Coordinates of C-alpha atoms in Angstrom, one line a residue:
I1 CA -9.9 -7.4 -5.0
D2 CA -10.4 -9.8 -8.0
W3 CA -10.8 -12.5 -5.4
M4 CA -13.8 -10.3 -3.9
F5 CA -15.5 -9.9 -7.1
H6 CA -14.8 -13.7 -7.8
R7 CA -16.6 -14.5 -4.5
M8 CA -19.5 -12.3 -5.4
N9 CA -19.9 -13.7 -8.9
E10 CA -19.7 -17.3 -7.4
S11 CA -22.4 -16.4 -4.9
G12 CA -24.7 -15.3 -7.6
V13 CA -25.0 -11.8 -6.1
F14 CA -23.1 -9.9 -8.7
N15 CA -22.4 -10.6 -12.4
G16 CA -19.3 -8.4 -13.6
S17 CA -15.7 -9.0 -14.8
V18 CA -12.6 -7.1 -13.9
V19 CA -10.2 -5.5 -16.5
V20 CA -6.8 -5.1 -14.9
V21 CA -4.6 -2.0 -15.9
Q22 CA -1.0 -2.2 -15.3
P23 CA 0.2 0.7 -13.4
L24 CA 3.9 0.8 -14.1
R25 CA 5.7 0.4 -17.7
K26 CA 7.0 -2.8 -16.5
G27 CA 4.4 -5.4 -15.4
M28 CA 2.6 -8.8 -15.8
V29 CA -0.4 -8.1 -17.9
D30 CA 1.2 -10.3 -20.9
S31 CA 1.3 -13.3 -18.3
L32 CA -2.3 -12.5 -17.1
N33 CA -3.5 -12.4 -20.7
E34 CA -1.4 -15.8 -21.8
Q35 CA -3.6 -17.4 -18.9
N36 CA -6.7 -15.8 -20.0
G37 CA -7.0 -13.8 -16.9
L38 CA -6.9 -17.1 -14.5
Y39 CA -4.8 -17.4 -11.7
T40 CA -4.7 -19.7 -8.6
L41 CA -4.8 -18.0 -5.1
Y42 CA -3.7 -19.8 -1.9
L43 CA -5.5 -18.6 1.4
R44 CA -3.5 -20.0 4.3
G45 CA -3.3 -19.4 8.1
I46 CA -4.6 -20.1 11.5
D47 CA -8.2 -19.3 11.7
G48 CA -10.0 -19.7 15.2
G49 CA -7.0 -22.0 16.5
A50 CA -7.4 -24.3 13.2
T51 CA -5.4 -24.4 10.3
R52 CA -6.7 -23.5 7.0
N53 CA -4.9 -24.2 3.4
E54 CA -7.5 -23.1 1.0
R55 CA -6.8 -22.7 -2.9
E56 CA -8.9 -21.7 -5.9
V57 CA -8.8 -20.5 -9.2
I58 CA -9.9 -16.8 -9.8
T59 CA -12.1 -16.3 -12.7
S60 CA -13.2 -12.7 -12.3
V61 CA -10.3 -10.9 -14.5
S62 CA -11.6 -10.6 -18.3
R63 CA -8.1 -9.2 -19.3
G64 CA -5.3 -7.1 -18.7
I65 CA -4.2 -3.8 -20.4
N66 CA -0.5 -2.1 -20.6
P67 CA -1.6 1.6 -21.2
Y68 CA 2.0 2.4 -21.8
A69 CA 2.0 -0.3 -24.8
D70 CA -1.7 0.4 -25.7
W71 CA -2.8 3.6 -24.7
A72 CA -5.8 3.5 -27.0
A73 CA -6.8 0.1 -25.8
F74 CA -7.0 1.8 -22.2
L75 CA -9.0 4.7 -23.4
E76 CA -11.4 2.5 -25.4
T77 CA -12.8 1.1 -22.2
A78 CA -14.0 4.3 -21.0
G79 CA -16.8 3.9 -23.8
N80 CA -18.2 0.9 -21.9
P81 CA -21.6 2.4 -20.3
E82 CA -21.7 -0.9 -17.9
T83 CA -18.2 -0.1 -16.6
R84 CA -19.1 1.3 -13.0
F85 CA -16.2 0.8 -10.5
V86 CA -12.3 1.8 -10.8
V87 CA -10.4 0.0 -7.6
S88 CA -6.8 1.4 -7.7
N89 CA -3.9 0.3 -5.5
T90 CA -0.7 2.2 -6.4
T91 CA 0.8 2.5 -3.1
E92 CA 1.0 5.6 -0.9
A93 CA 3.3 7.2 -3.8
G94 CA 0.4 6.6 -6.4
I95 CA -2.2 9.5 -5.5
A96 CA -0.3 12.3 -6.3
Y97 CA -0.7 15.5 -8.5
E98 CA 2.0 15.6 -10.9
P99 CA 1.5 18.9 -13.4
V100 CA 1.3 17.4 -17.0
E101 CA 0.0 18.8 -20.3
K102 CA -3.2 17.0 -21.5
P103 CA -1.7 13.8 -22.6
T104 CA -2.0 12.3 -26.1
D105 CA -0.2 9.1 -24.8
C106 CA 0.1 7.3 -21.4
P107 CA 1.3 9.9 -18.5
P108 CA 3.3 8.4 -15.6
S109 CA 0.8 9.2 -12.9
F110 CA -2.1 7.3 -11.9
P111 CA -4.4 10.6 -11.1
A112 CA -3.4 11.9 -14.9
K113 CA -4.1 8.5 -16.5
L114 CA -7.7 8.4 -14.6
T115 CA -8.4 11.9 -15.6
A116 CA -7.7 11.3 -19.2
W117 CA -9.8 8.2 -19.1
L118 CA -12.8 10.1 -17.4
D119 CA -12.4 12.8 -20.2
R120 CA -12.8 10.3 -22.7
R121 CA -16.0 8.4 -21.0
F122 CA -17.5 12.1 -20.6
E123 CA -16.8 12.6 -24.4
L124 CA -18.1 9.4 -25.6
L125 CA -21.2 8.8 -23.3
G126 CA -22.3 12.3 -22.7
G127 CA -22.1 13.1 -19.4
A128 CA -25.5 11.5 -18.5
E129 CA -25.8 10.8 -14.5
E130 CA -26.1 7.1 -15.1
T131 CA -22.5 7.0 -16.5
G132 CA -21.0 8.4 -13.4
M133 CA -18.3 6.3 -11.9
V134 CA -17.8 5.0 -8.3
F135 CA -14.1 4.9 -7.1
L136 CA -12.3 2.7 -4.5
P137 CA -8.7 3.8 -4.1
C138 CA -6.9 1.5 -1.7
E139 CA -3.7 3.3 -1.4
L140 CA -2.7 3.7 2.2
I141 CA -3.2 7.5 2.6
N142 CA -5.9 9.1 4.7
H143 CA -9.0 10.3 2.9
N144 CA -7.9 8.6 -0.3
G145 CA -11.0 9.1 -1.9
A146 CA -11.1 12.8 -1.3
K147 CA -7.4 12.9 -2.4
L148 CA -7.6 11.3 -5.7
K149 CA -10.8 13.5 -6.4
E150 CA -8.8 16.4 -5.7
C151 CA -6.0 15.4 -8.1
V152 CA -8.5 14.6 -10.9
L153 CA -10.1 18.0 -10.6
K154 CA -6.6 19.9 -10.8
H155 CA -5.9 17.9 -13.8
A156 CA -9.2 18.8 -15.4
A157 CA -9.0 22.5 -14.4
D158 CA -5.1 22.4 -16.1
W159 CA -6.3 20.8 -19.4
G160 CA -9.7 23.2 -19.6
L161 CA -11.9 20.3 -19.6
G162 CA -14.8 22.6 -19.0
D163 CA -17.7 23.2 -16.6
E164 CA -19.9 20.5 -17.6
F165 CA -17.2 17.7 -17.2
I166 CA -16.3 19.4 -13.7
R167 CA -20.1 19.1 -12.9
W168 CA -20.3 15.4 -13.8
I169 CA -17.4 14.6 -11.6
E170 CA -18.7 16.4 -8.5
Q171 CA -22.4 15.3 -9.1
D172 CA -22.3 11.9 -10.7
C173 CA -19.2 10.2 -9.7
V174 CA -18.4 9.2 -6.1
F175 CA -15.2 8.9 -4.6
L176 CA -15.2 6.5 -1.8
S177 CA -12.2 6.5 1.0
T178 CA -11.3 2.9 2.0
L179 CA -9.1 1.0 4.2
V180 CA -7.8 -2.6 3.3
D181 CA -6.1 -5.3 5.5
R182 CA -4.8 -8.5 4.2
I183 CA -1.3 -9.8 4.0
V184 CA -0.5 -10.8 0.1
P185 CA 3.2 -11.8 -0.2
G186 CA 2.3 -12.8 -3.8
Y187 CA 4.1 -15.1 -5.8
P188 CA 5.6 -18.0 -3.4
V189 CA 8.7 -18.7 -5.4
D190 CA 10.1 -21.5 -3.1
E191 CA 6.6 -23.5 -3.1
I192 CA 6.1 -23.2 -6.9
P193 CA 7.3 -26.7 -7.8
A194 CA 5.4 -28.4 -5.1
M195 CA 2.5 -26.2 -5.9
E196 CA 2.4 -27.0 -9.4
A197 CA 2.8 -30.7 -8.8
E198 CA -0.1 -30.5 -6.4
L199 CA -2.2 -28.6 -8.9
G200 CA -1.4 -30.7 -12.0
Y201 CA -0.8 -27.4 -14.1
S202 CA 1.5 -24.5 -14.6
D203 CA 0.6 -21.1 -13.1
N204 CA 3.1 -18.3 -13.5
L205 CA 0.9 -16.1 -11.5
I206 CA -0.1 -18.2 -8.3
C207 CA -0.6 -15.9 -5.4
A208 CA -0.4 -16.6 -1.8
A209 CA -2.2 -14.6 1.0
E210 CA -3.5 -14.9 4.6
I211 CA -6.7 -16.2 5.4
F212 CA -7.6 -13.0 7.4
H213 CA -9.2 -10.1 5.2
L214 CA -10.8 -6.6 5.8
L215 CA -12.2 -3.9 3.6
V216 CA -13.6 -0.7 5.3
I217 CA -15.7 1.4 3.1
E218 CA -16.6 5.1 4.1
G219 CA -19.5 6.6 1.8
P220 CA -23.2 6.3 1.0
R221 CA -24.9 3.2 2.1
R222 CA -26.9 3.1 -0.8
L223 CA -24.0 1.8 -3.0
Q224 CA -23.9 -1.1 -0.8
K225 CA -26.5 -2.5 -2.7
E226 CA -24.3 -2.2 -6.0
L227 CA -21.4 -3.9 -4.4
P228 CA -23.0 -6.6 -2.1
F229 CA -19.9 -8.1 -0.5
D230 CA -21.4 -9.0 2.6
K231 CA -23.9 -11.3 0.6
A232 CA -20.8 -13.1 -0.5
G233 CA -19.7 -13.7 3.3
L234 CA -16.8 -11.1 2.8
N235 CA -15.5 -9.0 5.9
V236 CA -16.5 -5.7 4.6
V237 CA -17.6 -2.6 6.6
W238 CA -19.4 0.2 5.3
T239 CA -19.2 3.2 7.8
D240 CA -19.7 6.9 8.1
D241 CA -16.2 7.2 9.8
L242 CA -13.3 4.9 8.8
Q243 CA -10.8 7.0 11.0
P244 CA -10.8 4.4 14.3
Y245 CA -10.4 1.4 11.7
R246 CA -7.3 3.3 10.1
T247 CA -5.8 4.5 13.2
R248 CA -5.4 0.9 14.5
K249 CA -4.5 -0.6 11.4
V250 CA -2.2 2.0 9.7
G251 CA -0.4 2.6 13.2
V252 CA 0.1 -1.1 14.4
L253 CA 0.1 -3.3 11.3
N254 CA 1.9 -1.2 8.7
G255 CA 3.7 0.9 11.3
A256 CA 5.3 -2.2 12.5
H257 CA 6.3 -3.3 9.2
T258 CA 7.7 0.0 8.0
A259 CA 9.5 0.7 11.3
S260 CA 11.3 -3.0 11.2
V261 CA 11.7 -4.2 7.9
L262 CA 14.6 -2.2 6.6
A263 CA 16.7 -2.6 10.0
A264 CA 16.0 -6.6 9.6
Y265 CA 17.0 -6.4 5.9
L266 CA 20.0 -4.7 6.9
G267 CA 20.5 -7.3 9.5
G268 CA 20.8 -9.9 7.2
L269 CA 17.1 -11.3 7.2
D270 CA 14.7 -12.1 4.2
T271 CA 11.2 -12.5 5.5
V272 CA 8.7 -11.2 8.0
R273 CA 8.5 -14.5 9.7
G274 CA 12.2 -14.9 9.8
M275 CA 12.4 -11.5 11.5
M276 CA 9.7 -12.4 14.2
E277 CA 11.6 -15.7 15.0
D278 CA 15.0 -13.9 15.2
P279 CA 15.8 -13.2 19.0
L280 CA 16.8 -9.7 18.6
F281 CA 15.0 -8.5 16.0
G282 CA 11.6 -10.5 16.9
A283 CA 12.3 -8.4 20.4
Y284 CA 12.8 -5.2 18.5
V285 CA 9.3 -5.4 16.8
K286 CA 7.2 -6.2 20.0
Q287 CA 9.1 -3.6 22.2
A288 CA 8.6 -1.1 19.0
V289 CA 4.8 -2.0 18.9
F290 CA 3.8 -2.3 22.6
E291 CA 6.2 0.2 24.1
E292 CA 6.1 3.0 21.2
I293 CA 3.3 2.8 19.0
V294 CA 0.4 1.4 21.1
P295 CA 0.9 4.1 23.9
A296 CA 0.8 7.0 21.2
L297 CA -2.5 5.7 19.6
S298 CA -5.4 7.6 20.4
M299 CA -7.7 4.8 21.1
D300 CA -8.4 2.6 24.1
E301 CA -5.2 0.8 25.0
A302 CA -6.6 -2.7 25.6
E303 CA -8.5 -2.6 22.4
A304 CA -5.0 -1.5 20.7
R305 CA -2.9 -4.2 22.7
S306 CA -5.3 -6.8 21.6
F307 CA -5.2 -5.8 17.9
A308 CA -1.5 -5.6 18.1
A309 CA -1.1 -9.0 19.7
A310 CA -3.3 -10.5 16.9
V311 CA -1.4 -8.5 14.1
L312 CA 2.2 -10.2 15.5
E313 CA 0.4 -13.5 15.3
R314 CA -0.3 -12.7 11.9
F315 CA 3.4 -11.7 11.2
Q316 CA 4.3 -15.3 12.3
N317 CA 1.8 -17.3 9.8
P318 CA 3.8 -20.4 8.9
F319 CA 2.4 -20.4 5.5
I320 CA 3.4 -17.0 4.6
R321 CA 6.7 -16.0 2.9
H322 CA 6.7 -12.2 3.1
E323 CA 9.7 -10.7 1.7
L324 CA 11.3 -7.8 3.4
L325 CA 12.3 -6.4 0.1
S326 CA 8.4 -6.6 -1.3
I327 CA 7.5 -4.4 1.7
S328 CA 10.4 -2.2 1.2
L329 CA 8.8 -0.7 -2.0
N330 CA 8.4 3.0 -1.7
S331 CA 9.7 3.2 1.8
V332 CA 9.9 7.0 1.7
S333 CA 6.2 7.7 1.4
K334 CA 5.5 4.4 3.5
W335 CA 7.3 5.8 6.4
K336 CA 5.6 9.1 6.3
V337 CA 2.3 7.8 6.3
R338 CA 2.7 4.9 8.6
V339 CA 5.5 5.8 11.1
L340 CA 5.7 9.6 11.2
P341 CA 2.2 10.3 12.7
T342 CA 2.9 8.0 15.4
L343 CA 6.4 9.3 16.3
K344 CA 5.0 12.8 16.4
S345 CA 2.1 11.6 18.7
Y346 CA 4.8 9.8 20.9
L347 CA 6.9 13.0 21.1
R348 CA 3.8 15.1 22.1
E349 CA 2.7 12.8 24.7
F350 CA 6.0 11.7 26.3
G351 CA 8.3 14.6 25.6
R352 CA 11.1 12.5 24.0
V353 CA 11.6 10.8 20.6
P354 CA 10.7 7.1 20.8
P355 CA 14.2 5.3 20.4
L356 CA 13.1 2.3 18.0
L357 CA 10.6 4.5 15.7
G358 CA 13.6 7.0 15.5
F359 CA 16.0 4.3 14.8
S360 CA 13.7 3.5 11.9
L361 CA 14.4 6.5 10.0
A362 CA 18.2 6.1 10.4
A363 CA 17.8 2.6 9.2
L364 CA 15.8 4.0 6.2
I365 CA 18.5 6.4 5.3
A366 CA 21.2 3.3 5.6
F367 CA 19.0 1.0 3.4
Y368 CA 18.9 3.8 0.7
K369 CA 22.5 3.8 0.2
G370 CA 21.9 0.6 -1.8
D371 CA 25.0 -1.3 -1.0
A372 CA 24.2 -3.2 2.3
R373 CA 23.9 -6.9 0.7
Q374 CA 24.6 -8.4 -2.5
G375 CA 21.4 -8.1 -4.5
H376 CA 20.0 -5.2 -2.7
R377 CA 17.5 -3.7 -4.4
V378 CA 16.1 -0.2 -3.6
N379 CA 12.8 0.0 -5.1
D380 CA 11.3 3.7 -5.1
Q381 CA 10.4 6.6 -7.3
E382 CA 13.2 8.1 -9.4
D383 CA 13.4 11.4 -7.7
A384 CA 13.8 9.5 -4.4
L385 CA 16.6 7.4 -5.5
G386 CA 18.3 10.4 -7.1
F387 CA 18.0 12.3 -3.7
F388 CA 19.6 9.6 -1.8
A389 CA 22.4 9.4 -4.3
R390 CA 23.3 13.2 -3.4
V391 CA 22.7 12.3 0.2
W392 CA 25.3 9.6 0.1
A393 CA 27.8 11.8 -1.6
R394 CA 28.0 14.0 1.6
E395 CA 30.8 13.2 3.9
T396 CA 29.4 12.8 7.5
P397 CA 26.4 11.0 9.0
A398 CA 25.5 14.5 10.4
E399 CA 25.1 15.9 6.8
R400 CA 23.4 13.0 5.3
V401 CA 20.7 13.1 8.2
A402 CA 20.1 17.0 8.1
M403 CA 19.6 16.7 4.3
V404 CA 17.3 14.1 4.7
L405 CA 15.2 15.5 7.6
E406 CA 15.2 18.9 5.9
N407 CA 13.3 17.6 2.7
A408 CA 10.0 18.9 3.3
A409 CA 8.8 17.2 -0.2
F410 CA 9.4 13.9 1.5
W411 CA 7.6 14.4 5.0
G412 CA 5.3 17.6 4.5
E413 CA 7.7 19.4 6.9
D414 CA 11.1 20.1 8.1
L415 CA 11.8 17.1 10.3
T416 CA 14.9 19.0 12.1
K417 CA 12.2 21.1 13.8
L418 CA 11.3 18.1 15.9
P419 CA 12.8 18.5 19.1
G420 CA 15.3 15.6 19.3
L421 CA 14.8 13.8 16.1
E422 CA 18.0 14.8 14.2
T423 CA 20.1 14.0 17.4
S424 CA 18.7 10.5 17.6
V425 CA 18.6 9.7 14.1
C426 CA 22.3 10.9 13.6
S427 CA 23.3 8.9 16.6
A428 CA 21.6 5.9 15.3
L429 CA 23.3 6.2 11.5
E430 CA 26.6 6.6 13.1
D431 CA 25.9 3.4 15.1
I432 CA 24.8 1.5 12.1
L433 CA 27.6 2.6 10.2
A434 CA 30.1 2.0 12.8
E435 CA 29.1 -1.2 14.6
G436 CA 26.5 -2.7 12.1
V437 CA 22.4 -2.7 12.7
A438 CA 22.3 -5.5 15.2
S439 CA 24.5 -3.8 17.6
A440 CA 22.8 -0.3 17.0
I441 CA 19.5 -1.8 18.0
S442 CA 21.0 -3.5 21.0
K443 CA 21.8 -0.2 22.3
R444 CA 18.3 1.3 22.1
M445 CA 16.6 -1.9 23.5
T446 CA 18.4 -1.5 26.7
S447 CA 17.8 2.5 26.8
S448 CA 14.3 2.4 26.1

């Protein structure tokens, strides 16, 4: 998003800057501030059959704030009447209501931080219409704008912020729903020496991404004038209904990632491109996409297959080193959002559990054991990590699978109620533990 605001500034259609707020206690805003908000972005890939390899210094970031270290500085930004937009990307786990007392210091959840910030803005600026905010949450959950607003209003009620504050939120603040699509692996560690030699300077925040990008915004068109992305040549769609875009993107691109990367990592691979080039795992991804995900989507099959083919081509971008462990962040919430709806749709349509999507849940359970490979890092919420520690204290695969599937706090329902899923996942986990992930996948490739 910093790149998009940078592009609008460079095009002369916008005149603004970005303050980056670090979402977690550990982060990189100190490095960002040391570089005066500047970083180099590489955009690389195949575009219309031609190779593109471009770079530019992003200049839209004014500074970064760590609210855990300086809560007062974070709240101080609320008093700037020119502040208009809040964009967030805290992963699927980030937009969640966690009851907490009105904070005097930085709370852990994003919605609580945001509510405290809005409370301070209301207090400092008086709740006038023109002080209302526009929110663009980019977390990959359905109706993300409405969900974020719901969390804010719950905190407002808990903290007794009053009817006038709630009226201001309801009438003068706009919570847009969005869908974002760009593969951004981030810091290309293996290429840094060559890149810095080419650049002629050091940059601790070099970022690599693919050429393709899409932002879909569901909300009032009047705001398009305030955010003239299109006038800067950016691929931004304003729509009254983003569901068709979401179904396609979440089911295919994100679903393919989440259904495959944990198994591929357990199989000794490290990157998406490596996974796609591996004979077994490449075939696994293609079969999962074309035989299980695409048939379960409620959209035109030809369109879905065309989009899927383009996505798999993007996965093989020769310039992109997308680490499997990077994608594994918060895999529990990702599997719920990205894979579970497709699995249930397939089950309804065909009357059986899709073998490879079911297998992906077994791979998740195995991955969360945390000892598959030297240096294996499981990165998720503390409650999820604690839960899986208890899961792996159980003696048998059947007990472990039952405990995971029954956890409605993870999935929003008891997954043991889905016909055949518990048996399918248990069989897959037994095979992973006894024979290894490659053999376990091979069995299901032939049986599907």
